Coordinates of C-alpha atoms and ligand atoms in Angstrom, one line a residue:
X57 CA 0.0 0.0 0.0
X58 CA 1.2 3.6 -0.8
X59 CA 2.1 5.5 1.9
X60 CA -0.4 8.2 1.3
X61 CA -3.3 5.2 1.5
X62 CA -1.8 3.9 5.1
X63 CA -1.5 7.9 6.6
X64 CA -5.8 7.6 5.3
X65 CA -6.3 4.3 6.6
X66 CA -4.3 5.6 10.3
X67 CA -6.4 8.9 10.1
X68 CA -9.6 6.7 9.7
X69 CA -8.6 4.3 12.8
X70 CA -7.5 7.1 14.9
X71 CA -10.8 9.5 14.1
X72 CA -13.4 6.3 14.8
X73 CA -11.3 5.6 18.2
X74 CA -11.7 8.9 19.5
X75 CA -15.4 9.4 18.4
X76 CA -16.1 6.0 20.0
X77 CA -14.2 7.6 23.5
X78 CA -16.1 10.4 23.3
X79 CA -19.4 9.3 21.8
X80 CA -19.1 6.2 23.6
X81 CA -22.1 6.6 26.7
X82 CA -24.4 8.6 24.0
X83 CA -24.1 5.7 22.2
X84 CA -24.9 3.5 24.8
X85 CA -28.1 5.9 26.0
X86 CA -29.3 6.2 22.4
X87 CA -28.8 2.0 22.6
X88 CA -31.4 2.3 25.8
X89 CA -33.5 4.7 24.8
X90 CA -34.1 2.9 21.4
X91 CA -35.3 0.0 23.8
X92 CA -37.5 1.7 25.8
X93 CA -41.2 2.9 25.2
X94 CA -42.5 6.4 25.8
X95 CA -44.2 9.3 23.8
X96 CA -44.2 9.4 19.7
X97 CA -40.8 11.2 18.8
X98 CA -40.7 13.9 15.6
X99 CA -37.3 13.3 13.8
X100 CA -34.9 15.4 14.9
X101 CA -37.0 17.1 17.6
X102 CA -38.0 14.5 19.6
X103 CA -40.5 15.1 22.2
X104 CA -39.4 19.2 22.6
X105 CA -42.1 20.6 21.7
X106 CA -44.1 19.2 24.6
X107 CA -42.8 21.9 26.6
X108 CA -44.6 24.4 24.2
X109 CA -47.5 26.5 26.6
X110 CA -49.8 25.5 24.1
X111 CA -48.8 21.7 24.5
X112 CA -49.2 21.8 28.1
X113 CA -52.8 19.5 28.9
X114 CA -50.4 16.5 26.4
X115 CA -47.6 17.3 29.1
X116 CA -49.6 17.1 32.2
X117 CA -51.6 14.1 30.6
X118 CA -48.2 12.1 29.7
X119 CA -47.2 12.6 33.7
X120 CA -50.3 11.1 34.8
X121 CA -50.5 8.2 32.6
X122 CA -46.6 7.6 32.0
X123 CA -46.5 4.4 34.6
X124 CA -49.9 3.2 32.6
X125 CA -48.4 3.6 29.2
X126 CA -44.9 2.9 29.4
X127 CA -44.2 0.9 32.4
X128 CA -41.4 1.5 35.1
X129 CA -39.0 3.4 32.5
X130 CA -39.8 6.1 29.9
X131 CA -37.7 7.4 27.6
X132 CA -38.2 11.1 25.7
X133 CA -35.8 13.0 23.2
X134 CA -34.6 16.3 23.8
X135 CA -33.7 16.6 20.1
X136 CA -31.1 13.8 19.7
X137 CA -30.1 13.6 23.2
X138 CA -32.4 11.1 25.0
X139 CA -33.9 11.3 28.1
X140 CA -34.3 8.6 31.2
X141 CA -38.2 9.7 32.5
X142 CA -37.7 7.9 36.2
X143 CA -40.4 8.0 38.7
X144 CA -40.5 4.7 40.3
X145 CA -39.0 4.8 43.9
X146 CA -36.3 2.3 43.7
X147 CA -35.0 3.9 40.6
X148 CA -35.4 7.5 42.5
X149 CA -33.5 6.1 45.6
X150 CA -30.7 5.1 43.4
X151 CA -30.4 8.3 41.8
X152 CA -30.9 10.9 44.2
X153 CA -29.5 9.1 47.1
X154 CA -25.7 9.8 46.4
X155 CA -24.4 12.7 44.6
X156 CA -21.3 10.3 43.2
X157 CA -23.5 8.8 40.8
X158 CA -25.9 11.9 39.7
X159 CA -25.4 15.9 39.0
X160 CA -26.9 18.9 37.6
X161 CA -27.6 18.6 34.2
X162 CA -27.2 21.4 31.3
X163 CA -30.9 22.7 32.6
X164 CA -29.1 24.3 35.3
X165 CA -26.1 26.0 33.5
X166 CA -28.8 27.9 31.4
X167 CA -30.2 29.2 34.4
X168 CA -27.6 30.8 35.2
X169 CA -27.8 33.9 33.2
X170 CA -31.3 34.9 35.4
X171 CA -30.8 33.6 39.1
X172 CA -26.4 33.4 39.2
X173 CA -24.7 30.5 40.5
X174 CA -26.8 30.1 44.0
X175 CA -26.8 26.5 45.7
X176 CA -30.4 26.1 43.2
X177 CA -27.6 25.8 40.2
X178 CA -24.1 25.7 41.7
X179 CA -22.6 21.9 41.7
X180 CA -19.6 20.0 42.6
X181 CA -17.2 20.9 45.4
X182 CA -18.6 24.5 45.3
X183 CA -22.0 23.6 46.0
X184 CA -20.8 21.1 48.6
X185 CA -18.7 24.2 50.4
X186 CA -21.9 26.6 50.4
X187 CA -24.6 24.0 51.4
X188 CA -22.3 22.7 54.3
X189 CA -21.9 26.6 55.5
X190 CA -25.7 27.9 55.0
X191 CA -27.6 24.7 56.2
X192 CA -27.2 25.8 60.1
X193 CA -29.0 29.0 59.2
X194 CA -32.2 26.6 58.4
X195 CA -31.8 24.9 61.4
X196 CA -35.4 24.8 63.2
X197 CA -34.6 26.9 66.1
X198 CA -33.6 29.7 63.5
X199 CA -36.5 29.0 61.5
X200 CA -38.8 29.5 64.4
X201 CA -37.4 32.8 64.9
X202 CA -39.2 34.2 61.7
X203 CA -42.8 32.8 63.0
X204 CA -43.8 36.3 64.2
X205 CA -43.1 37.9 61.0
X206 CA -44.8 35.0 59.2
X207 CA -47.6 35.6 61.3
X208 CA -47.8 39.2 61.4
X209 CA -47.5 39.6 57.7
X210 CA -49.8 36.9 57.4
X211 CA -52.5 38.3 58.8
X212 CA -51.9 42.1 57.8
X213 CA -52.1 41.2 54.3
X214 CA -55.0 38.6 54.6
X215 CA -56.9 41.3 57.1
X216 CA -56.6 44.1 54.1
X217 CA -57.4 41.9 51.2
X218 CA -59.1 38.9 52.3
X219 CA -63.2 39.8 52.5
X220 CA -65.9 37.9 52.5
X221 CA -67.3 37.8 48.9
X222 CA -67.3 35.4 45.9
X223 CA -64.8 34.6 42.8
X224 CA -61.4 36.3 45.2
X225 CA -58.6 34.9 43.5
X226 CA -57.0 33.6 46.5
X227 CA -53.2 32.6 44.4
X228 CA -52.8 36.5 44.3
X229 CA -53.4 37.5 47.9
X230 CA -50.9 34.2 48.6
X231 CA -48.5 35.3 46.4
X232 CA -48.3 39.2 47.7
X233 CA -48.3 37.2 51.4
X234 CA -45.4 34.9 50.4
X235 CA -43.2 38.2 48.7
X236 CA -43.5 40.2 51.3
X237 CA -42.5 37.2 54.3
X238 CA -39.7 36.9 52.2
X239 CA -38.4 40.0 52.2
X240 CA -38.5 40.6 55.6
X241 CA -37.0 37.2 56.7
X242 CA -34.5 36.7 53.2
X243 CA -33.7 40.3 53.3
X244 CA -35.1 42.2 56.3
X245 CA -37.2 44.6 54.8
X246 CA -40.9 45.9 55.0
X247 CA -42.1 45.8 51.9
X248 CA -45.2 47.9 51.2
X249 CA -46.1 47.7 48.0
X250 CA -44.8 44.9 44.9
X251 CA -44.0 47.9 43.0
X252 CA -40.8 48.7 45.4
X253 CA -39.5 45.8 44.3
X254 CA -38.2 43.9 41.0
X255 CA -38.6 40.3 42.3
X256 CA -42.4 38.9 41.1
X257 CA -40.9 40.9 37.9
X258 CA -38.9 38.5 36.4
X259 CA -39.3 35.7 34.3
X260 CA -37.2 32.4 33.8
X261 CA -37.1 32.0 30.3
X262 CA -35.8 28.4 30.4
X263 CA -38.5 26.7 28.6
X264 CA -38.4 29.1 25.6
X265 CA -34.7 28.9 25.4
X266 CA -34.6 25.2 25.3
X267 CA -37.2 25.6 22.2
X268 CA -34.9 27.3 20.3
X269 CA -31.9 25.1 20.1
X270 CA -29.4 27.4 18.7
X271 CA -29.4 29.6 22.0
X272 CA -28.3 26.7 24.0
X273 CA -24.4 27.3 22.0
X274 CA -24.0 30.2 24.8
X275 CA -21.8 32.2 22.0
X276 CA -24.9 32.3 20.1
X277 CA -27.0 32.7 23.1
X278 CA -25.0 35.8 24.7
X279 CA -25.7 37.7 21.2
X280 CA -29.5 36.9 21.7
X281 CA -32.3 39.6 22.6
X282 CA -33.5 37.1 25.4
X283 CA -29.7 37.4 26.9
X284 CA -30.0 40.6 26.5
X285 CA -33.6 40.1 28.9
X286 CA -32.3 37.8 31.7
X287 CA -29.0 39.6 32.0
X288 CA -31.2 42.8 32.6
X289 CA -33.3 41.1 35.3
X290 CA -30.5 39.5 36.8
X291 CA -28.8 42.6 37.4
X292 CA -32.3 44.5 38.6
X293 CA -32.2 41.5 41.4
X294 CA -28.4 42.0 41.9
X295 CA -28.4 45.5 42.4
X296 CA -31.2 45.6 44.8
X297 CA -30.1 43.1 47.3
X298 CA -26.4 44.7 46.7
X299 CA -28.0 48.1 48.0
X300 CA -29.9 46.1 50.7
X301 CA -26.6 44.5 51.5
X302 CA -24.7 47.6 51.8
X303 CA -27.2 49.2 54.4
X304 CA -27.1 46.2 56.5
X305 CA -23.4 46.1 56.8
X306 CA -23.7 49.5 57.8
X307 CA -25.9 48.6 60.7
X308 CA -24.5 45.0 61.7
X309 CA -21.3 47.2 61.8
X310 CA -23.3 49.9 64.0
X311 CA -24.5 46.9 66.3
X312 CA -28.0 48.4 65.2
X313 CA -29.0 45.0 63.9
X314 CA -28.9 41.9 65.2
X315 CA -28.3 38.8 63.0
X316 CA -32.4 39.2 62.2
X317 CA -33.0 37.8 59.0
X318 CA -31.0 35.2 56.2
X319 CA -29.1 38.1 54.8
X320 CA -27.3 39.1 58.4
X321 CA -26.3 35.5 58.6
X322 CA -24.7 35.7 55.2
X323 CA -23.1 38.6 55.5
X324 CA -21.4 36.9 58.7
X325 CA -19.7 34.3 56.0
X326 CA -18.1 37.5 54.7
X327 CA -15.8 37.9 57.7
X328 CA -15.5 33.8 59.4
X329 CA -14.9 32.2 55.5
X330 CA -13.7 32.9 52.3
X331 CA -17.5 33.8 50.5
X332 CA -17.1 36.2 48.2
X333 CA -20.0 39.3 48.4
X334 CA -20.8 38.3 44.5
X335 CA -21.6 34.7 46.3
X336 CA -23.6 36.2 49.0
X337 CA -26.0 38.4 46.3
X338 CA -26.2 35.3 44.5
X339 CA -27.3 32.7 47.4
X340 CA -29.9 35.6 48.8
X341 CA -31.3 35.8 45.1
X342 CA -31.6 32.3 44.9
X343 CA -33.5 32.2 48.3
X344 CA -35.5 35.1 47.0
X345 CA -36.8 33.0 44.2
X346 CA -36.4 29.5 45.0
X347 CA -39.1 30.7 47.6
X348 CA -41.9 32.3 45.8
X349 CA -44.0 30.3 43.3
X350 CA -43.2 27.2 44.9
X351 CA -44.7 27.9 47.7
X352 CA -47.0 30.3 46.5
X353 CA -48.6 26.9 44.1
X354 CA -48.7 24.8 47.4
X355 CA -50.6 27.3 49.7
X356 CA -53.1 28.0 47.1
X357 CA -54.0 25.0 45.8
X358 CA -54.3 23.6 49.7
X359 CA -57.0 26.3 50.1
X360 CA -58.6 25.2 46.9
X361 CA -58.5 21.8 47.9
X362 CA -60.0 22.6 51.8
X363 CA -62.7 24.4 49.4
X364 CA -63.2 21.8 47.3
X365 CA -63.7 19.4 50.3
X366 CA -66.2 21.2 53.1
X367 CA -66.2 18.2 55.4
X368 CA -62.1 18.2 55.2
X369 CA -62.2 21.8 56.2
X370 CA -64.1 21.7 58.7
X371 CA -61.8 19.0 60.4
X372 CA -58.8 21.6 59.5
X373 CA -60.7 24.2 61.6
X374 CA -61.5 21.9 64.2
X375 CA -57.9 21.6 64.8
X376 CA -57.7 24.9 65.2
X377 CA -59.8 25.3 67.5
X378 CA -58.7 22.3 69.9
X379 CA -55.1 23.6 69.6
X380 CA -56.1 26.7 71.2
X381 CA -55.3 28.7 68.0
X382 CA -58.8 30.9 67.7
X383 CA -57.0 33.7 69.8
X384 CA -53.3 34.7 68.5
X385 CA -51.2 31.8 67.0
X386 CA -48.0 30.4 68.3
X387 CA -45.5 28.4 67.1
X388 CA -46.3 25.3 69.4
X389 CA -49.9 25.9 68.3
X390 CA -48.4 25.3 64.8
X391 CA -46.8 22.5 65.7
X392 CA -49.5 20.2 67.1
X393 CA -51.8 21.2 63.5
X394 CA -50.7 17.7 62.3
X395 CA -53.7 17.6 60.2
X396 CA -53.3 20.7 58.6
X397 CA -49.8 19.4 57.7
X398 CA -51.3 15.9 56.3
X399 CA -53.4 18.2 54.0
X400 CA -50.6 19.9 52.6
X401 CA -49.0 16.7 51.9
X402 CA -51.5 15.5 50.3
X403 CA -51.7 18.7 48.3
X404 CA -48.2 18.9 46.9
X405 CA -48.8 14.9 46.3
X406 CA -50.9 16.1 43.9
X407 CA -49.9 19.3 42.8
X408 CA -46.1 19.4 43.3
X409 CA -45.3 22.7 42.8
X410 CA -42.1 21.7 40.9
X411 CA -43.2 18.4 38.6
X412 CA -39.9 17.9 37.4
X413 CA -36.3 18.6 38.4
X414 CA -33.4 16.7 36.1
X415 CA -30.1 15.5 36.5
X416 CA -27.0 13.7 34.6
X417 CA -25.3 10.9 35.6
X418 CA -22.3 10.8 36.7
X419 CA -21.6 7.2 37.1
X420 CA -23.4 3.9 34.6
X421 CA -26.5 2.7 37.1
X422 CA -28.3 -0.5 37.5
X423 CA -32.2 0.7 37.3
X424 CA -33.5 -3.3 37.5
X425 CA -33.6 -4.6 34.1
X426 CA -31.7 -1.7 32.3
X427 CA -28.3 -0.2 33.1
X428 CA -28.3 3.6 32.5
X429 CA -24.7 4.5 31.2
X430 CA -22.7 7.4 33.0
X431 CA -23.4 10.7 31.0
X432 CA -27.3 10.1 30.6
X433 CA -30.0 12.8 31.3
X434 CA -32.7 11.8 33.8
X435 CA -35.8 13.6 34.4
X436 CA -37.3 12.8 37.8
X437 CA -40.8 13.1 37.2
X438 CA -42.0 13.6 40.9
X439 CA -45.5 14.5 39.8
X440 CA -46.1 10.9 37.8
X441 CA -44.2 9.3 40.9
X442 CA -46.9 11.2 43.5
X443 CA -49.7 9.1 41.0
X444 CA -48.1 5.5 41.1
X445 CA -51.1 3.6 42.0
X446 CA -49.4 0.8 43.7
X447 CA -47.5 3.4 46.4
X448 CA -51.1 5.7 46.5
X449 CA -53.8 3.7 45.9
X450 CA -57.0 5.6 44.2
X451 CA -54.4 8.2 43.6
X452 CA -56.8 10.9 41.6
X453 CA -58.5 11.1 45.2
X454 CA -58.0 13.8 47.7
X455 CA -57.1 11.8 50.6
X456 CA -55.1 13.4 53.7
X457 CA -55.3 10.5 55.7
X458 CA -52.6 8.8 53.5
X459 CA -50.2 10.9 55.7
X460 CA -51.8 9.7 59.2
X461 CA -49.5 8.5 61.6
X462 CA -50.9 5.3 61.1
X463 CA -50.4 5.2 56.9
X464 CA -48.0 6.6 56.9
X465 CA -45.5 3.8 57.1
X466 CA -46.7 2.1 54.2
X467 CA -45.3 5.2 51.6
X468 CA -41.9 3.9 50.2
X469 CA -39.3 6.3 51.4
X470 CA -39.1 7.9 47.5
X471 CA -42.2 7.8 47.2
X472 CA -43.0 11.1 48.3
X473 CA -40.6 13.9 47.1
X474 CA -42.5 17.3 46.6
X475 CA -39.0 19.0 48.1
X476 CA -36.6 15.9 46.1
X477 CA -34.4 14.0 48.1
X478 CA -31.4 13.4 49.2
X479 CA -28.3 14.9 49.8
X480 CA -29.9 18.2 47.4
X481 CA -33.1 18.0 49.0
X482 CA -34.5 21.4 49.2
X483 CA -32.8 23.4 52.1
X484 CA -36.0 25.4 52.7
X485 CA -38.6 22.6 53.7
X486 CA -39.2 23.3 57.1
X487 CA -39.3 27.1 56.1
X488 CA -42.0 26.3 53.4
X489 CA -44.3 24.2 56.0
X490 CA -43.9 26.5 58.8
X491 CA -45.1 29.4 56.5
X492 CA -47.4 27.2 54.9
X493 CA -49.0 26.2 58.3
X494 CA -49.3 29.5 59.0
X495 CA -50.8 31.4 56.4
X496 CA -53.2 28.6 55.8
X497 CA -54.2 28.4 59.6
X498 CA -54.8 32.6 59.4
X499 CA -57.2 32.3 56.5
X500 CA -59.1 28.8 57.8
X501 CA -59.5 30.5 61.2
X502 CA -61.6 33.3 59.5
X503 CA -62.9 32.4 57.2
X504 CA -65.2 29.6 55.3
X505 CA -63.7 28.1 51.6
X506 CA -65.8 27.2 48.8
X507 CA -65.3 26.6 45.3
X508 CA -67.1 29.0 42.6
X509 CA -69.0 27.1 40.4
X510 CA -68.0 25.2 37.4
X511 CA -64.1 25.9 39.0
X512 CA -63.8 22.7 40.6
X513 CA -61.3 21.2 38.9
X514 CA -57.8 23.0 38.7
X515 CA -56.7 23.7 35.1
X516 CA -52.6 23.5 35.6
X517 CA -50.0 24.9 33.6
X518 CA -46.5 24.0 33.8
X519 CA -43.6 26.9 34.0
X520 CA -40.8 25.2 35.8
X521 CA -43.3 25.4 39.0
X522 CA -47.2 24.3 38.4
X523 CA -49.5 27.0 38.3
X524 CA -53.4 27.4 38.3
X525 CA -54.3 28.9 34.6
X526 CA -56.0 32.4 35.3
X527 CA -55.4 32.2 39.4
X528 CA -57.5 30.3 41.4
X529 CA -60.3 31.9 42.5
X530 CA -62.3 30.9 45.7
X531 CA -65.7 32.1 47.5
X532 CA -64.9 33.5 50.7
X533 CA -67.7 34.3 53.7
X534 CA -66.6 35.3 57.2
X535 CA -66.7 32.5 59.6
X536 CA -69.3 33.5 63.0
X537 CA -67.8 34.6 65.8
Ligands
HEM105 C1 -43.5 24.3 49.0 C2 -42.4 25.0 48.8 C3 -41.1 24.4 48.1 C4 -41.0 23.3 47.3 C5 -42.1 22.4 46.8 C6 -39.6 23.2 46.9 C7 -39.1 22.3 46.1 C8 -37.8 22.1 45.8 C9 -37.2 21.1 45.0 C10 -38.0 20.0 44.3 C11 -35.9 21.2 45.0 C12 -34.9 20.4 44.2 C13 -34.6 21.1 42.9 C14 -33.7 20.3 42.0 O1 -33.0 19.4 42.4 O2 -33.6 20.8 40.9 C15 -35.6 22.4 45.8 C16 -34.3 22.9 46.0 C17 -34.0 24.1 46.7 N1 -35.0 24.9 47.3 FE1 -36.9 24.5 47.5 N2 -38.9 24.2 47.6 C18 -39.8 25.0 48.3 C19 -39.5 26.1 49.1 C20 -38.3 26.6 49.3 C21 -38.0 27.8 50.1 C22 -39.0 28.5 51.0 C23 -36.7 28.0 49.9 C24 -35.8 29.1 50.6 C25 -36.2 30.0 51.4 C26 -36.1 27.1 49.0 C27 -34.8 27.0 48.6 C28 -34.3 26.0 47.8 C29 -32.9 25.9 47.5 C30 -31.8 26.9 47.9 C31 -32.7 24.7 46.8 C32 -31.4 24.1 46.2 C33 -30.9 23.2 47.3 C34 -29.6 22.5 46.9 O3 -29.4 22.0 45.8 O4 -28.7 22.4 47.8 N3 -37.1 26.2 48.6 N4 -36.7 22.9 46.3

């Protein structure tokens, strides 16, 4: 052979060897993916445009019927790159249990651009550093701490807005509630009006971006108009909590402040480790929004289930009641409502506020049957996992009593995961159900629930969190008393 044909047939061996390295675990997902069943794929597409607003009922109605059509294991296509759907406990254990075998996946580094690189998107030994220093400020004692603002704002903004008349849209009372607990116990300050503020401004523009394949190249994607969007937003956000930030250094510095909300604690970091302030703005954003919608979804669908189910309110009330809540609230009050916190289970069962989170693997796994290969995008879909009829029997029904004491033994560890689990299980949980408990307990006390007619079914839409299409709206009549 010539030499020319033997440099070819070396350049030939030598390209297929390193596509094979490189390609090697897409491959091998592609290989799996090919065996497994799940939705009808459009060539070169995949199963994208699901995500599409428009698309949303087929979405929602895949989720609930996933283990019914496709078994244990779905697949999906994100354009060419294939997609694990897991939801079935066992498989979820193995996955979220360790983070040596699973990680952020690309969903996160887009997000960047809007919330910065808070513990929501951060990963590896970073991640590790921050959630190890900030997960004593959500110890419970400290949580407790911000029941009095909880409840004071709670019933400030319920007293002004909440009267008795029919078709209030409850999810915007909730919301206005949730944004202004969480500047006062994120940031420290009294917000009076929405408008002071550019948080409940934003918008995560994930889902549109990952329509538009192109702007996931980021050189591409930095020259984009919706760059040009989130970068703005993110540095509305930024500056705001800078100027915040800078005021209460001024006072911590003063002694006029003492370590009362999330922010004093962070700022603390700034002298005992090596945070940076630019890590500081970004954590308090990430609190800031990691904090809103998601529980915003929760409280208001509770209080359009409690609606929705007279006799199941009442019980709720009752509670109340016995606890020795109908004067002013406390926090040990709060504590024995273990109805009231069944109930909420049972809500974010069914209406998780965040259906899906996703990950990559970092290591091949053994999922039963199948091995998933190291590199493979998962999709933990925790609202088809909260409808697996053989870990929630009847599972369309509205059932709080699933969470009693007594049941609640039989619900497979995974099984339940409306905050994910393990070691990146949502740091805010017992935050979330502590102000859940509470602004739930200050309109029940007042007030009576009922559903409008023909609105008693919620119509969901999925941005990153669930949402009720056009609010939900409740009838509302003071309770004797
Ligand atoms: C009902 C309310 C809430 C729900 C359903 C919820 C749900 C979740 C879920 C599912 C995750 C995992 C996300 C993922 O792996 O991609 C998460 C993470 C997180 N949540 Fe929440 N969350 C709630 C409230 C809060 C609150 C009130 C805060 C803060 C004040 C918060 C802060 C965070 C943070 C910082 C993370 C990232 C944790 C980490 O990776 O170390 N969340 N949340």
């Amino acid at each position: 052979m010539e030499t020319k044909n033997w440099f070819w047939l070396l350049f030939c061996c030598l390209g297929t060897l390193w596509t094979y390295r490189h390609f090697k675990n897409y491959f091998r997902a592609v290989g799996l993916a090919l065996r497994l069943p799940g939705p009808k794929a459009i060539p070169l597409l995949g199963n994208v445009l699901l995500f599409l607003e428009r698309k949303n009922n087929v979405l929602i109605e895949c989720g609930i019927k996933a283990s019914q059509l496709y078994g244990s294991l779905m697949r999906g296509w994100m354009f060419w790159v294939p997609v694990l759907v897991v939801y079935e406990p066992e498989h979820l254990r193995v996955i979220l249990s360790n983070t040596k075998v699973s990680d952020k996946n690309f969903f996160y580094r887009i997000m960047h651009t809007f919330i910065g690189d808070g513990l929501v998107t951060s990963t590896g030994d970073k991640w590790r550093k921050h959630r190890k220093l900030i997960q004593p400020y959500f110890h419970i004692n400290i949580l407790e701490s911000y029941f009095d603002d909880f409840l004071q704002i709670s019933e400030e903004v319920l007293g002004a807005e909440l009267h008795g008349r029919n078709g209030v849209k409850i999810s915007r009372i909730v919301n206005d509630c949730i944004n202004k607990i969480l500047h006062k116990t994120i940031l420290g300050v009294n917000l009076k009006r929405d408008s002071e503020s550019p948080f409940r401004r934003g918008e995560l523009l994930l889902l549109k971006r990952l329509l538009k394949p192109w702007l996931l190249v980021d050189f591409i994607f930095k020259r984009s108009k919706m760059s040009q969007m989130e970068a703005q937003q993110n540095e509305d956000l930024h500056l705001y909590v800078k100027k915040i930030l800078d005021e209460r250094r001024t006072l911590t510095k003063q002694a006029k402040v003492n370590n009362t909300c999330l922010l004093d604690r962070l700022i603390e970091l700034l002298e005992t480790s090596d945070f940076s302030e630019k890590a500081i703005l970004d954590e308090a954003v990430t609190f800031m929004l990691a904090g809103q919608d998601s529980v915003g979804t929760a409280v208001a669908s509770c209080l359009f289930y409690l609606a929705k189910h007279q006799d199941i309110q009442e019980k709720v009330f009752k509670e109340i009641i016995d606890v020795g809540a109908d004067k002013r609230l406390t926090i040990n009050q709060l504590n024995q409502m273990h109805y009231l916190e069944q109930c909420i289970k049972e809500t974010m069962r069914l209406i998780p506020s965040i259906p899906l989170v996703s990950r990559v693997l970092t290591a091949d796994v053994d999922l039963g049957y199948y091995t998933a290969p190291k590199g493979t995008n998962i999709l933990i879909s925790i609202f088809t996992a909260h409808r697996l009829p053989h870990i929630f029997p009847k599972p369309l029904e509205f059932d709080p009593d699933r969470f009693s004491p007594e049941n609640l033994p039989n619900i497979h560890p995974y099984g339940f995961l409306p905050f994910s689990l393990g070691p990146r299980k949502c740091i805010g949980y017992k935050f979330a159900y502590i102000e859940m408990k509470t602004i739930i307990s200050t309109v029940i006390k007042r007030f009576h629930l009922s559903p409008p007619p023909q609105r008693e079914e919620l119509d969901l839409s999925y941005r990153v969190t669930f949402r009720a299409k056009g609010g939900i709206l409740l009838n509302i009549t003071p309770r004797q008393k």
